[in-house]
């Protein structure tokens, strides 16, 4: 039984990203303290690598969607079964092109409005032959 009564959101992607970015921040801080431009550049590179690794792990299913997860998915070592379709409202998934399922109007069952052709003033139009088109 878990001692936590709610989902903390701990995930493999989160912990891995935290570790890499913390190491990058330490190298960056060392570069600031010593005045080394190379150390600062390497530190920023490690931080950027940590962000990319976290994003890749999130897309691979080792992250978590926004909001609460079901209780059986609270453990940090559980993969997200819905990651392949993209999480609704997730910026990382939208940047990867997930979660934007586009359907045509015929597939969605929504009627498509057909524009009426415009005819000259006072002339009956082909759709509305009963009177002038305005």
PDB file of N, CA and C in Angstrom, residues 19-113:
ATOM      1  N   UNK A  19      17.644  14.637 -13.105  1.00  0.00           N
ATOM      2  CA  UNK A  19      19.051  14.299 -12.876  1.00  0.00           C
ATOM      3  C   UNK A  19      19.984  14.950 -13.889  1.00  0.00           C
ATOM      4  N   UNK A  20      19.603  14.883 -15.166  1.00  0.00           N
ATOM      5  CA  UNK A  20      20.457  15.449 -16.215  1.00  0.00           C
ATOM      6  C   UNK A  20      20.520  16.974 -16.109  1.00  0.00           C
ATOM      7  N   UNK A  21      19.370  17.603 -15.892  1.00  0.00           N
ATOM      8  CA  UNK A  21      19.346  19.074 -15.797  1.00  0.00           C
ATOM      9  C   UNK A  21      20.080  19.553 -14.539  1.00  0.00           C
ATOM     10  N   UNK A  22      19.996  18.802 -13.451  1.00  0.00           N
ATOM     11  CA  UNK A  22      20.733  19.176 -12.242  1.00  0.00           C
ATOM     12  C   UNK A  22      22.239  19.113 -12.480  1.00  0.00           C
ATOM     13  N   UNK A  23      22.692  18.065 -13.174  1.00  0.00           N
ATOM     14  CA  UNK A  23      24.120  17.971 -13.502  1.00  0.00           C
ATOM     15  C   UNK A  23      24.538  19.127 -14.414  1.00  0.00           C
ATOM     16  N   UNK A  24      23.703  19.455 -15.383  1.00  0.00           N
ATOM     17  CA  UNK A  24      24.000  20.587 -16.265  1.00  0.00           C
ATOM     18  C   UNK A  24      24.043  21.906 -15.520  1.00  0.00           C
ATOM     19  N   UNK A  25      23.131  22.080 -14.559  1.00  0.00           N
ATOM     20  CA  UNK A  25      23.121  23.311 -13.770  1.00  0.00           C
ATOM     21  C   UNK A  25      24.376  23.408 -12.903  1.00  0.00           C
ATOM     22  N   UNK A  26      24.858  22.271 -12.405  1.00  0.00           N
ATOM     23  CA  UNK A  26      26.087  22.282 -11.604  1.00  0.00           C
ATOM     24  C   UNK A  26      27.292  22.680 -12.455  1.00  0.00           C
ATOM     25  N   UNK A  27      27.365  22.137 -13.673  1.00  0.00           N
ATOM     26  CA  UNK A  27      28.470  22.504 -14.569  1.00  0.00           C
ATOM     27  C   UNK A  27      28.363  23.976 -14.956  1.00  0.00           C
ATOM     28  N   UNK A  28      27.148  24.440 -15.210  1.00  0.00           N
ATOM     29  CA  UNK A  28      26.927  25.845 -15.539  1.00  0.00           C
ATOM     30  C   UNK A  28      27.326  26.744 -14.365  1.00  0.00           C
ATOM     31  N   UNK A  29      26.974  26.360 -13.152  1.00  0.00           N
ATOM     32  CA  UNK A  29      27.340  27.148 -11.971  1.00  0.00           C
ATOM     33  C   UNK A  29      28.859  27.179 -11.781  1.00  0.00           C
ATOM     34  N   UNK A  30      29.511  26.060 -12.038  1.00  0.00           N
ATOM     35  CA  UNK A  30      30.972  26.019 -11.951  1.00  0.00           C
ATOM     36  C   UNK A  30      31.593  26.980 -12.964  1.00  0.00           C
ATOM     37  N   UNK A  31      31.016  27.007 -14.161  1.00  0.00           N
ATOM     38  CA  UNK A  31      31.509  27.925 -15.187  1.00  0.00           C
ATOM     39  C   UNK A  31      31.302  29.371 -14.809  1.00  0.00           C
ATOM     40  N   UNK A  32      30.205  29.687 -14.148  1.00  0.00           N
ATOM     41  CA  UNK A  32      29.946  31.061 -13.708  1.00  0.00           C
ATOM     42  C   UNK A  32      30.935  31.451 -12.610  1.00  0.00           C
ATOM     43  N   UNK A  33      31.156  30.520 -11.670  1.00  0.00           N
ATOM     44  CA  UNK A  33      32.062  30.827 -10.544  1.00  0.00           C
ATOM     45  C   UNK A  33      33.519  30.970 -10.990  1.00  0.00           C
ATOM     46  N   UNK A  34      33.935  30.176 -11.950  1.00  0.00           N
ATOM     47  CA  UNK A  34      35.327  30.233 -12.405  1.00  0.00           C
ATOM     48  C   UNK A  34      35.529  31.191 -13.565  1.00  0.00           C
ATOM     49  N   UNK A  35      34.458  31.666 -14.143  1.00  0.00           N
ATOM     50  CA  UNK A  35      34.574  32.578 -15.283  1.00  0.00           C
ATOM     51  C   UNK A  35      34.917  31.869 -16.578  1.00  0.00           C
ATOM     52  N   UNK A  36      34.667  30.572 -16.637  1.00  0.00           N
ATOM     53  CA  UNK A  36      34.987  29.785 -17.824  1.00  0.00           C
ATOM     54  C   UNK A  36      33.809  29.755 -18.791  1.00  0.00           C
ATOM     55  N   UNK A  37      34.003  30.307 -19.960  1.00  0.00           N
ATOM     56  CA  UNK A  37      32.963  30.291 -20.989  1.00  0.00           C
ATOM     57  C   UNK A  37      32.696  28.894 -21.513  1.00  0.00           C
ATOM     58  N   UNK A  38      33.741  28.066 -21.552  1.00  0.00           N
ATOM     59  CA  UNK A  38      33.577  26.694 -22.028  1.00  0.00           C
ATOM     60  C   UNK A  38      32.681  25.917 -21.074  1.00  0.00           C
ATOM     61  N   UNK A  39      32.907  26.045 -19.774  1.00  0.00           N
ATOM     62  CA  UNK A  39      32.079  25.340 -18.784  1.00  0.00           C
ATOM     63  C   UNK A  39      30.629  25.816 -18.844  1.00  0.00           C
ATOM     64  N   UNK A  40      30.436  27.108 -19.050  1.00  0.00           N
ATOM     65  CA  UNK A  40      29.063  27.613 -19.166  1.00  0.00           C
ATOM     66  C   UNK A  40      28.383  27.044 -20.397  1.00  0.00           C
ATOM     67  N   UNK A  41      29.101  26.982 -21.529  1.00  0.00           N
ATOM     68  CA  UNK A  41      28.521  26.431 -22.753  1.00  0.00           C
ATOM     69  C   UNK A  41      28.217  24.947 -22.593  1.00  0.00           C
ATOM     70  N   UNK A  42      29.138  24.211 -21.963  1.00  0.00           N
ATOM     71  CA  UNK A  42      28.904  22.771 -21.739  1.00  0.00           C
ATOM     72  C   UNK A  42      27.719  22.576 -20.802  1.00  0.00           C
ATOM     73  N   UNK A  43      27.622  23.390 -19.749  1.00  0.00           N
ATOM     74  CA  UNK A  43      26.499  23.299 -18.820  1.00  0.00           C
ATOM     75  C   UNK A  43      25.169  23.563 -19.498  1.00  0.00           C
ATOM     76  N   UNK A  44      25.110  24.598 -20.341  1.00  0.00           N
ATOM     77  CA  UNK A  44      23.882  24.878 -21.093  1.00  0.00           C
ATOM     78  C   UNK A  44      23.551  23.737 -22.062  1.00  0.00           C
ATOM     79  N   UNK A  45      24.586  23.133 -22.653  1.00  0.00           N
ATOM     80  CA  UNK A  45      24.365  21.996 -23.544  1.00  0.00           C
ATOM     81  C   UNK A  45      23.790  20.804 -22.802  1.00  0.00           C
ATOM     82  N   UNK A  46      24.276  20.562 -21.590  1.00  0.00           N
ATOM     83  CA  UNK A  46      23.754  19.446 -20.791  1.00  0.00           C
ATOM     84  C   UNK A  46      22.302  19.706 -20.385  1.00  0.00           C
ATOM     85  N   UNK A  47      21.991  20.945 -20.023  1.00  0.00           N
ATOM     86  CA  UNK A  47      20.610  21.288 -19.681  1.00  0.00           C
ATOM     87  C   UNK A  47      19.699  21.062 -20.888  1.00  0.00           C
ATOM     88  N   UNK A  48      20.131  21.503 -22.066  1.00  0.00           N
ATOM     89  CA  UNK A  48      19.339  21.291 -23.281  1.00  0.00           C
ATOM     90  C   UNK A  48      19.182  19.799 -23.574  1.00  0.00           C
ATOM     91  N   UNK A  49      20.243  19.035 -23.392  1.00  0.00           N
ATOM     92  CA  UNK A  49      20.158  17.578 -23.576  1.00  0.00           C
ATOM     93  C   UNK A  49      19.148  16.970 -22.612  1.00  0.00           C
ATOM     94  N   UNK A  50      19.145  17.439 -21.363  1.00  0.00           N
ATOM     95  CA  UNK A  50      18.176  16.939 -20.385  1.00  0.00           C
ATOM     96  C   UNK A  50      16.743  17.216 -20.798  1.00  0.00           C
ATOM     97  N   UNK A  51      16.493  18.393 -21.355  1.00  0.00           N
ATOM     98  CA  UNK A  51      15.149  18.724 -21.827  1.00  0.00           C
ATOM     99  C   UNK A  51      14.728  17.813 -22.980  1.00  0.00           C
ATOM    100  N   UNK A  52      15.646  17.565 -23.907  1.00  0.00           N
ATOM    101  CA  UNK A  52      15.323  16.705 -25.050  1.00  0.00           C
ATOM    102  C   UNK A  52      15.117  15.255 -24.626  1.00  0.00           C
ATOM    103  N   UNK A  53      15.934  14.774 -23.692  1.00  0.00           N
ATOM    104  CA  UNK A  53      15.777  13.399 -23.195  1.00  0.00           C
ATOM    105  C   UNK A  53      14.442  13.245 -22.476  1.00  0.00           C
ATOM    106  N   UNK A  54      14.079  14.236 -21.664  1.00  0.00           N
ATOM    107  CA  UNK A  54      12.796  14.189 -20.958  1.00  0.00           C
ATOM    108  C   UNK A  54      11.637  14.167 -21.945  1.00  0.00           C
ATOM    109  N   UNK A  55      11.718  14.982 -22.969  1.00  0.00           N
ATOM    110  CA  UNK A  55      10.661  15.026 -23.986  1.00  0.00           C
ATOM    111  C   UNK A  55      10.559  13.685 -24.709  1.00  0.00           C
ATOM    112  N   UNK A  56      11.701  13.108 -25.090  1.00  0.00           N
ATOM    113  CA  UNK A  56      11.691  11.820 -25.784  1.00  0.00           C
ATOM    114  C   UNK A  56      11.112  10.720 -24.896  1.00  0.00           C
ATOM    115  N   UNK A  57      11.467  10.713 -23.614  1.00  0.00           N
ATOM    116  CA  UNK A  57      10.911   9.709 -22.703  1.00  0.00           C
ATOM    117  C   UNK A  57       9.410   9.916 -22.505  1.00  0.00           C
ATOM    118  N   UNK A  58       8.976  11.149 -22.451  1.00  0.00           N
ATOM    119  CA  UNK A  58       7.543  11.434 -22.329  1.00  0.00           C
ATOM    120  C   UNK A  58       6.792  10.891 -23.543  1.00  0.00           C
ATOM    121  N   UNK A  59       7.333  11.124 -24.728  1.00  0.00           N
ATOM    122  CA  UNK A  59       6.674  10.647 -25.946  1.00  0.00           C
ATOM    123  C   UNK A  59       6.711   9.125 -26.044  1.00  0.00           C
ATOM    124  N   UNK A  60       7.711   8.500 -25.422  1.00  0.00           N
ATOM    125  CA  UNK A  60       7.811   7.044 -25.434  1.00  0.00           C
ATOM    126  C   UNK A  60       6.894   6.393 -24.400  1.00  0.00           C
ATOM    127  N   UNK A  61       6.194   7.194 -23.612  1.00  0.00           N
ATOM    128  CA  UNK A  61       5.248   6.648 -22.656  1.00  0.00           C
ATOM    129  C   UNK A  61       5.746   6.629 -21.228  1.00  0.00           C
ATOM    130  N   UNK A  62       6.920   7.159 -20.965  1.00  0.00           N
ATOM    131  CA  UNK A  62       7.466   7.155 -19.611  1.00  0.00           C
ATOM    132  C   UNK A  62       7.167   8.449 -18.858  1.00  0.00           C
ATOM    133  N   UNK A  63       6.338   9.302 -19.428  1.00  0.00           N
ATOM    134  CA  UNK A  63       5.911  10.527 -18.746  1.00  0.00           C
ATOM    135  C   UNK A  63       4.503  10.357 -18.233  1.00  0.00           C
ATOM    136  N   UNK A  64       3.849  11.446 -17.955  1.00  0.00           N
ATOM    137  CA  UNK A  64       2.465  11.371 -17.492  1.00  0.00           C
ATOM    138  C   UNK A  64       1.639  12.432 -18.180  1.00  0.00           C
ATOM    139  N   UNK A  65       0.347  12.147 -18.389  1.00  0.00           N
ATOM    140  CA  UNK A  65      -0.522  13.169 -18.955  1.00  0.00           C
ATOM    141  C   UNK A  65      -0.844  14.235 -17.911  1.00  0.00           C
ATOM    142  N   UNK A  66      -1.401  15.334 -18.362  1.00  0.00           N
ATOM    143  CA  UNK A  66      -1.825  16.383 -17.465  1.00  0.00           C
ATOM    144  C   UNK A  66      -2.990  15.883 -16.618  1.00  0.00           C
ATOM    145  N   UNK A  67      -3.003  16.248 -15.369  1.00  0.00           N
ATOM    146  CA  UNK A  67      -4.105  15.869 -14.489  1.00  0.00           C
ATOM    147  C   UNK A  67      -3.825  14.583 -13.727  1.00  0.00           C
ATOM    148  N   UNK A  68      -4.873  14.074 -13.108  1.00  0.00           N
ATOM    149  CA  UNK A  68      -4.744  12.872 -12.286  1.00  0.00           C
ATOM    150  C   UNK A  68      -4.736  11.618 -13.145  1.00  0.00           C
ATOM    151  N   UNK A  69      -3.947  10.651 -12.710  1.00  0.00           N
ATOM    152  CA  UNK A  69      -3.911   9.346 -13.365  1.00  0.00           C
ATOM    153  C   UNK A  69      -4.700   8.357 -12.531  1.00  0.00           C
ATOM    154  N   UNK A  70      -5.135   7.243 -13.147  1.00  0.00           N
ATOM    155  CA  UNK A  70      -5.781   6.190 -12.355  1.00  0.00           C
ATOM    156  C   UNK A  70      -4.807   5.651 -11.300  1.00  0.00           C
ATOM    157  N   UNK A  71      -5.323   5.177 -10.196  1.00  0.00           N
ATOM    158  CA  UNK A  71      -4.492   4.737  -9.073  1.00  0.00           C
ATOM    159  C   UNK A  71      -3.502   3.650  -9.474  1.00  0.00           C
ATOM    160  N   UNK A  72      -3.868   2.761 -10.375  1.00  0.00           N
ATOM    161  CA  UNK A  72      -2.953   1.686 -10.781  1.00  0.00           C
ATOM    162  C   UNK A  72      -1.758   2.203 -11.583  1.00  0.00           C
ATOM    163  N   UNK A  73      -1.772   3.461 -12.013  1.00  0.00           N
ATOM    164  CA  UNK A  73      -0.653   4.055 -12.755  1.00  0.00           C
ATOM    165  C   UNK A  73       0.161   5.029 -11.903  1.00  0.00           C
ATOM    166  N   UNK A  74      -0.033   5.035 -10.594  1.00  0.00           N
ATOM    167  CA  UNK A  74       0.663   5.988  -9.729  1.00  0.00           C
ATOM    168  C   UNK A  74       2.135   5.655  -9.549  1.00  0.00           C
ATOM    169  N   UNK A  75       2.521   4.407  -9.684  1.00  0.00           N
ATOM    170  CA  UNK A  75       3.924   4.051  -9.510  1.00  0.00           C
ATOM    171  C   UNK A  75       4.755   4.702 -10.605  1.00  0.00           C
ATOM    172  N   UNK A  76       5.936   5.158 -10.287  1.00  0.00           N
ATOM    173  CA  UNK A  76       6.760   5.899 -11.237  1.00  0.00           C
ATOM    174  C   UNK A  76       7.318   5.033 -12.355  1.00  0.00           C
ATOM    175  N   UNK A  77       7.277   3.707 -12.208  1.00  0.00           N
ATOM    176  CA  UNK A  77       7.821   2.809 -13.230  1.00  0.00           C
ATOM    177  C   UNK A  77       6.768   2.293 -14.204  1.00  0.00           C
ATOM    178  N   UNK A  78       5.577   2.860 -14.177  1.00  0.00           N
ATOM    179  CA  UNK A  78       4.482   2.413 -15.044  1.00  0.00           C
ATOM    180  C   UNK A  78       4.438   3.287 -16.292  1.00  0.00           C
ATOM    181  N   UNK A  79       4.418   2.629 -17.444  1.00  0.00           N
ATOM    182  CA  UNK A  79       4.309   3.379 -18.707  1.00  0.00           C
ATOM    183  C   UNK A  79       2.878   3.819 -18.935  1.00  0.00           C
ATOM    184  N   UNK A  80       2.725   4.928 -19.625  1.00  0.00           N
ATOM    185  CA  UNK A  80       1.402   5.458 -19.949  1.00  0.00           C
ATOM    186  C   UNK A  80       0.883   4.741 -21.186  1.00  0.00           C
ATOM    187  N   UNK A  81      -0.236   4.025 -21.087  1.00  0.00           N
ATOM    188  CA  UNK A  81      -0.736   3.286 -22.248  1.00  0.00           C
ATOM    189  C   UNK A  81      -1.295   4.174 -23.360  1.00  0.00           C
ATOM    190  N   UNK A  82      -1.635   5.417 -23.056  1.00  0.00           N
ATOM    191  CA  UNK A  82      -2.247   6.307 -24.050  1.00  0.00           C
ATOM    192  C   UNK A  82      -1.260   7.292 -24.664  1.00  0.00           C
ATOM    193  N   UNK A  83       0.032   7.113 -24.445  1.00  0.00           N
ATOM    194  CA  UNK A  83       1.018   8.087 -24.918  1.00  0.00           C
ATOM    195  C   UNK A  83       1.123   8.126 -26.440  1.00  0.00           C
ATOM    196  N   UNK A  84       0.855   7.030 -27.105  1.00  0.00           N
ATOM    197  CA  UNK A  84       0.985   6.993 -28.557  1.00  0.00           C
ATOM    198  C   UNK A  84       0.022   7.917 -29.281  1.00  0.00           C
ATOM    199  N   UNK A  85      -1.145   8.166 -28.691  1.00  0.00           N
ATOM    200  CA  UNK A  85      -2.140   9.039 -29.316  1.00  0.00           C
ATOM    201  C   UNK A  85      -1.932  10.498 -28.953  1.00  0.00           C
ATOM    202  N   UNK A  86      -1.090  10.765 -27.970  1.00  0.00           N
ATOM    203  CA  UNK A  86      -0.877  12.136 -27.517  1.00  0.00           C
ATOM    204  C   UNK A  86      -1.822  12.481 -26.388  1.00  0.00           C
ATOM    205  N   UNK A  87      -1.339  13.257 -25.450  1.00  0.00           N
ATOM    206  CA  UNK A  87      -2.161  13.668 -24.316  1.00  0.00           C
ATOM    207  C   UNK A  87      -2.910  14.944 -24.666  1.00  0.00           C
ATOM    208  N   UNK A  88      -4.202  15.011 -24.357  1.00  0.00           N
ATOM    209  CA  UNK A  88      -4.941  16.236 -24.652  1.00  0.00           C
ATOM    210  C   UNK A  88      -4.405  17.402 -23.836  1.00  0.00           C
ATOM    211  N   UNK A  89      -4.178  18.507 -24.483  1.00  0.00           N
ATOM    212  CA  UNK A  89      -3.690  19.701 -23.815  1.00  0.00           C
ATOM    213  C   UNK A  89      -2.211  19.694 -23.494  1.00  0.00           C
ATOM    214  N   UNK A  90      -1.458  18.735 -24.014  1.00  0.00           N
ATOM    215  CA  UNK A  90      -0.024  18.618 -23.705  1.00  0.00           C
ATOM    216  C   UNK A  90       0.795  19.322 -24.782  1.00  0.00           C
ATOM    217  N   UNK A  91       1.578  20.310 -24.380  1.00  0.00           N
ATOM    218  CA  UNK A  91       2.401  21.049 -25.327  1.00  0.00           C
ATOM    219  C   UNK A  91       3.443  20.144 -25.981  1.00  0.00           C
ATOM    220  N   UNK A  92       4.071  19.272 -25.199  1.00  0.00           N
ATOM    221  CA  UNK A  92       5.080  18.361 -25.747  1.00  0.00           C
ATOM    222  C   UNK A  92       4.509  17.438 -26.817  1.00  0.00           C
ATOM    223  N   UNK A  93       3.305  16.937 -26.585  1.00  0.00           N
ATOM    224  CA  UNK A  93       2.673  16.072 -27.580  1.00  0.00           C
ATOM    225  C   UNK A  93       2.267  16.860 -28.817  1.00  0.00           C
ATOM    226  N   UNK A  94       1.791  18.091 -28.627  1.00  0.00           N
ATOM    227  CA  UNK A  94       1.429  18.915 -29.795  1.00  0.00           C
ATOM    228  C   UNK A  94       2.650  19.261 -30.613  1.00  0.00           C
ATOM    229  N   UNK A  95       3.783  19.546 -29.952  1.00  0.00           N
ATOM    230  CA  UNK A  95       5.011  19.849 -30.688  1.00  0.00           C
ATOM    231  C   UNK A  95       5.488  18.646 -31.494  1.00  0.00           C
ATOM    232  N   UNK A  96       5.180  17.450 -31.015  1.00  0.00           N
ATOM    233  CA  UNK A  96       5.562  16.235 -31.728  1.00  0.00           C
ATOM    234  C   UNK A  96       4.538  15.856 -32.794  1.00  0.00           C
ATOM    235  N   UNK A  97       3.446  16.612 -32.889  1.00  0.00           N
ATOM    236  CA  UNK A  97       2.433  16.331 -33.899  1.00  0.00           C
ATOM    237  C   UNK A  97       1.416  15.297 -33.464  1.00  0.00           C
ATOM    238  N   UNK A  98       1.361  15.004 -32.175  1.00  0.00           N
ATOM    239  CA  UNK A  98       0.381  14.040 -31.661  1.00  0.00           C
ATOM    240  C   UNK A  98      -0.810  14.771 -31.092  1.00  0.00           C
ATOM    241  N   UNK A  99      -1.933  14.068 -31.055  1.00  0.00           N
ATOM    242  CA  UNK A  99      -3.126  14.647 -30.467  1.00  0.00           C
ATOM    243  C   UNK A  99      -3.891  15.558 -31.393  1.00  0.00           C
ATOM    244  N   UNK A 100      -3.499  15.622 -32.648  1.00  0.00           N
ATOM    245  CA  UNK A 100      -4.201  16.464 -33.632  1.00  0.00           C
ATOM    246  C   UNK A 100      -4.842  15.586 -34.683  1.00  0.00           C
ATOM    247  N   UNK A 101      -5.673  14.701 -34.273  1.00  0.00           N
ATOM    248  CA  UNK A 101      -6.331  13.802 -35.216  1.00  0.00           C
ATOM    249  C   UNK A 101      -7.314  14.597 -36.058  1.00  0.00           C
ATOM    250  N   UNK A 102      -7.012  14.730 -37.315  1.00  0.00           N
ATOM    251  CA  UNK A 102      -7.887  15.481 -38.220  1.00  0.00           C
ATOM    252  C   UNK A 102      -8.739  14.491 -38.984  1.00  0.00           C
ATOM    253  N   UNK A 103     -10.015  14.755 -38.999  1.00  0.00           N
ATOM    254  CA  UNK A 103     -10.929  13.912 -39.750  1.00  0.00           C
ATOM    255  C   UNK A 103     -11.629  14.775 -40.776  1.00  0.00           C
ATOM    256  N   UNK A 104     -12.015  14.152 -41.843  1.00  0.00           N
ATOM    257  CA  UNK A 104     -12.787  14.890 -42.841  1.00  0.00           C
ATOM    258  C   UNK A 104     -14.219  15.000 -42.354  1.00  0.00           C
ATOM    259  N   UNK A 105     -14.969  15.891 -42.948  1.00  0.00           N
ATOM    260  CA  UNK A 105     -16.352  16.084 -42.536  1.00  0.00           C
ATOM    261  C   UNK A 105     -17.178  14.827 -42.780  1.00  0.00           C
ATOM    262  N   UNK A 106     -16.866  14.087 -43.845  1.00  0.00           N
ATOM    263  CA  UNK A 106     -17.611  12.869 -44.135  1.00  0.00           C
ATOM    264  C   UNK A 106     -17.363  11.807 -43.066  1.00  0.00           C
ATOM    265  N   UNK A 107     -16.130  11.734 -42.539  1.00  0.00           N
ATOM    266  CA  UNK A 107     -15.816  10.754 -41.510  1.00  0.00           C
ATOM    267  C   UNK A 107     -16.444  11.116 -40.175  1.00  0.00           C
ATOM    268  N   UNK A 108     -16.551  12.400 -39.871  1.00  0.00           N
ATOM    269  CA  UNK A 108     -17.071  12.811 -38.572  1.00  0.00           C
ATOM    270  C   UNK A 108     -18.590  12.833 -38.536  1.00  0.00           C
ATOM    271  N   UNK A 109     -19.253  12.775 -39.680  1.00  0.00           N
ATOM    272  CA  UNK A 109     -20.706  12.781 -39.715  1.00  0.00           C
ATOM    273  C   UNK A 109     -21.301  14.168 -39.592  1.00  0.00           C
ATOM    274  N   UNK A 110     -20.489  15.196 -39.627  1.00  0.00           N
ATOM    275  CA  UNK A 110     -20.977  16.572 -39.527  1.00  0.00           C
ATOM    276  C   UNK A 110     -21.377  17.038 -40.918  1.00  0.00           C
ATOM    277  N   UNK A 111     -22.589  17.585 -41.058  1.00  0.00           N
ATOM    278  CA  UNK A 111     -22.986  18.081 -42.382  1.00  0.00           C
ATOM    279  C   UNK A 111     -22.124  19.266 -42.803  1.00  0.00           C
ATOM    280  N   UNK A 112     -21.762  19.275 -44.062  1.00  0.00           N
ATOM    281  CA  UNK A 112     -20.923  20.330 -44.607  1.00  0.00           C
ATOM    282  C   UNK A 112     -21.817  21.370 -45.260  1.00  0.00           C
ATOM    283  N   UNK A 113     -21.728  22.638 -44.828  1.00  0.00           N
ATOM    284  CA  UNK A 113     -22.552  23.655 -45.479  1.00  0.00           C
ATOM    285  C   UNK A 113     -22.041  23.940 -46.884  1.00  0.00           C
TER     286      UNK A 113
END
